[in-house]
PDB file of C-alpha atoms in Angstrom:
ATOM      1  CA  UNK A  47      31.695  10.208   2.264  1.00  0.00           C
ATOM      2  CA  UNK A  48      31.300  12.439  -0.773  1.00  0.00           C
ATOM      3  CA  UNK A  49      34.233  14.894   0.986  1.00  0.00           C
ATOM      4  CA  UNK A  50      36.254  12.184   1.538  1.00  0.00           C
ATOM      5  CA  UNK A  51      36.496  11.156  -1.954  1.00  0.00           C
ATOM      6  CA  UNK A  52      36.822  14.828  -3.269  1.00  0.00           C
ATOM      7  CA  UNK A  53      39.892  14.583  -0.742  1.00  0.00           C
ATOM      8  CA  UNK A  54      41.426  11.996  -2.364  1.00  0.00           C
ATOM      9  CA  UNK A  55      41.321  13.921  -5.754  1.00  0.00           C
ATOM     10  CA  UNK A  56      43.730  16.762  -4.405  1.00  0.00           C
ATOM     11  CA  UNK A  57      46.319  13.702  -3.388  1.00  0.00           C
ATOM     12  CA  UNK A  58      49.117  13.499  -5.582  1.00  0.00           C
ATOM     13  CA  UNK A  59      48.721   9.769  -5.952  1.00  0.00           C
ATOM     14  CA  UNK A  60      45.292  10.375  -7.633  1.00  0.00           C
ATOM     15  CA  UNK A  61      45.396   9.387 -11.398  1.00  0.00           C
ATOM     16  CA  UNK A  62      42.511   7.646 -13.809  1.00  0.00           C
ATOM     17  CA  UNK A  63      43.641   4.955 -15.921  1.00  0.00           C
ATOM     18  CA  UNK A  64      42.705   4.505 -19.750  1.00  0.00           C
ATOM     19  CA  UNK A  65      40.056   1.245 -19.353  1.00  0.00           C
ATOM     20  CA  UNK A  66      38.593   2.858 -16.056  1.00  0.00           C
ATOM     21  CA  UNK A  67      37.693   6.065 -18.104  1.00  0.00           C
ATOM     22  CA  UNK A  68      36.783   4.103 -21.503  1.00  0.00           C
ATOM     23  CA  UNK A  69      34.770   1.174 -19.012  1.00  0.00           C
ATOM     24  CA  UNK A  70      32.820   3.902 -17.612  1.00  0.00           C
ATOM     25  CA  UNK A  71      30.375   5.124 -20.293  1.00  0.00           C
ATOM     26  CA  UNK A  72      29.730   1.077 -21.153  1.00  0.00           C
ATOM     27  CA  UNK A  73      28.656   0.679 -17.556  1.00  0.00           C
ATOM     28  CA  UNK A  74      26.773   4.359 -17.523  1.00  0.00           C
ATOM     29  CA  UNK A  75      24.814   3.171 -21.365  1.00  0.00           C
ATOM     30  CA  UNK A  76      24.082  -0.552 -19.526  1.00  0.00           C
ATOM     31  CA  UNK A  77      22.111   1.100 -16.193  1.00  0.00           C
ATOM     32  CA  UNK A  78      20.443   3.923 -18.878  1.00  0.00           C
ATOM     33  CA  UNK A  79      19.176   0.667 -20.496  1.00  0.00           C
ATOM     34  CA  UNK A  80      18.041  -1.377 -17.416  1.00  0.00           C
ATOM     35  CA  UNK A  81      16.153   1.647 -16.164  1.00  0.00           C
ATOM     36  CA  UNK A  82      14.288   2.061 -19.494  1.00  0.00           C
ATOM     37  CA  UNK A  83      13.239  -1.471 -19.503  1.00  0.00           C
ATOM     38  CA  UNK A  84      12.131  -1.312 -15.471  1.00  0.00           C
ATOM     39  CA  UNK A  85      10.592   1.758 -16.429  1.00  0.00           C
ATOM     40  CA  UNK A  86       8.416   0.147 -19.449  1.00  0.00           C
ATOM     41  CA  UNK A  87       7.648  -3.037 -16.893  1.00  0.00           C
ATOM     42  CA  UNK A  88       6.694  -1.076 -14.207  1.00  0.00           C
ATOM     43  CA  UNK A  89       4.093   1.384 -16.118  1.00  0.00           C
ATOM     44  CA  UNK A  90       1.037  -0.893 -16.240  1.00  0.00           C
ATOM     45  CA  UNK A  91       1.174  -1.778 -12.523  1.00  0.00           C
ATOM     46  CA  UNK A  92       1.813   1.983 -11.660  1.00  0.00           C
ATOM     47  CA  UNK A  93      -1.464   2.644 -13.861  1.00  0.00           C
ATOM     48  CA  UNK A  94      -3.339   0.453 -11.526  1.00  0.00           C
ATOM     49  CA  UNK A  95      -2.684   1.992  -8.320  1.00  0.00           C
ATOM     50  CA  UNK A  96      -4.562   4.483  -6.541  1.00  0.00           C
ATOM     51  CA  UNK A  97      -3.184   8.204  -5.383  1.00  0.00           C
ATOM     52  CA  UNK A  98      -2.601   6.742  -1.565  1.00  0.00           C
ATOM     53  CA  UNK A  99      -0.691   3.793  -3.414  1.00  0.00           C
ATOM     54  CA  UNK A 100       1.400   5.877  -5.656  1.00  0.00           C
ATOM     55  CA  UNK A 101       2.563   8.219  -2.401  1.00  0.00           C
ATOM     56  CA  UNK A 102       4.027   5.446  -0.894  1.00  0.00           C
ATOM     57  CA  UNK A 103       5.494   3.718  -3.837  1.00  0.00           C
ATOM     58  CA  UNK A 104       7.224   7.264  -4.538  1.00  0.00           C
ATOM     59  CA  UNK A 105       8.418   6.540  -0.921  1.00  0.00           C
ATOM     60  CA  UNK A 106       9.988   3.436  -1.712  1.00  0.00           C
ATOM     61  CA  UNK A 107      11.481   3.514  -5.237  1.00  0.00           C
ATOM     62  CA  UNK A 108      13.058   6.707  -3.224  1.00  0.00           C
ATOM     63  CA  UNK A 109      14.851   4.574  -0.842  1.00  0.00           C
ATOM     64  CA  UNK A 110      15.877   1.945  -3.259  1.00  0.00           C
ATOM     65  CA  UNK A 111      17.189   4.567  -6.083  1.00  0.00           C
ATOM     66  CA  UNK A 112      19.078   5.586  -2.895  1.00  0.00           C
ATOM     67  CA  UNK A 113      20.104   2.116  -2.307  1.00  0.00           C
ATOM     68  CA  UNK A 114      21.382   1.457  -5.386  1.00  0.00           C
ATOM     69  CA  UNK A 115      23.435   4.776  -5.863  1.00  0.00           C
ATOM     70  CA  UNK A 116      25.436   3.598  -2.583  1.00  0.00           C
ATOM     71  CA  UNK A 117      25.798   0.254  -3.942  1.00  0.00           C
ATOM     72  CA  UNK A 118      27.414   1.785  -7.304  1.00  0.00           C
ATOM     73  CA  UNK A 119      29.480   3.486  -5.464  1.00  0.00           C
ATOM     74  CA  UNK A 120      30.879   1.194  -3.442  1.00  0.00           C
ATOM     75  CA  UNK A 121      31.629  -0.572  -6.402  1.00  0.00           C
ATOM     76  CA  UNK A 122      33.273   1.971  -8.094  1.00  0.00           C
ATOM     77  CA  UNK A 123      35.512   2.501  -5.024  1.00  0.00           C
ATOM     78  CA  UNK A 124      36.534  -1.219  -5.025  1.00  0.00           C
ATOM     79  CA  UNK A 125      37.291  -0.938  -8.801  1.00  0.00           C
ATOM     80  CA  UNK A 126      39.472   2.426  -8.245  1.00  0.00           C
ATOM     81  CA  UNK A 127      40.985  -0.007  -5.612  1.00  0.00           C
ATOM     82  CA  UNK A 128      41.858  -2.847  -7.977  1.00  0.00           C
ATOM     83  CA  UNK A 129      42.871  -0.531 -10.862  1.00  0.00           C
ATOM     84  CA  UNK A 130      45.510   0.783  -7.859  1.00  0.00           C
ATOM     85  CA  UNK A 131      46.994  -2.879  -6.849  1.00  0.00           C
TER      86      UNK A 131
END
């Protein structure tokens, strides 16, 4: 997937318009932010688990982080796709 869209930055079509570039630090600062804030929830409860406990939340929180970096993707396709129409 990652080729692909390196591909489609050689194409001569490719071009980034003003709000997507200005739109994209907002949206960057707003994630920073509700990772700081899960991060501050989540401490107390991580402080109560033991080691076996921690190995497999490191497990999960590694899928999910890995969810969520396909879902912003996606979503920054289907903007790039809008921003083209």
């Amino acid at each position: 997937m990652e080729y692909a869209r390196l591909e489609l930055l050689k194409g001569p079509s490719f071009s980034l318009s003003n709000s997507c570039m200005r739109a994209q630090p907002i949206s960057m600062a707003q994630r920073a932010e509700a990772l700081k804030k899960l991060a501050e929830a989540w401490q107390p409860v991580y402080a109560t688990l033991d080691s076996d406990q921690k190995r497999r939340m490191r497990f999960v929180a590694m899928h999910v982080l890995h969810e969520f970096k396909a879902a912003a993707m996606s979503r920054r396709t289907q903007e790039e796709d809008e921003d083209e129409d």
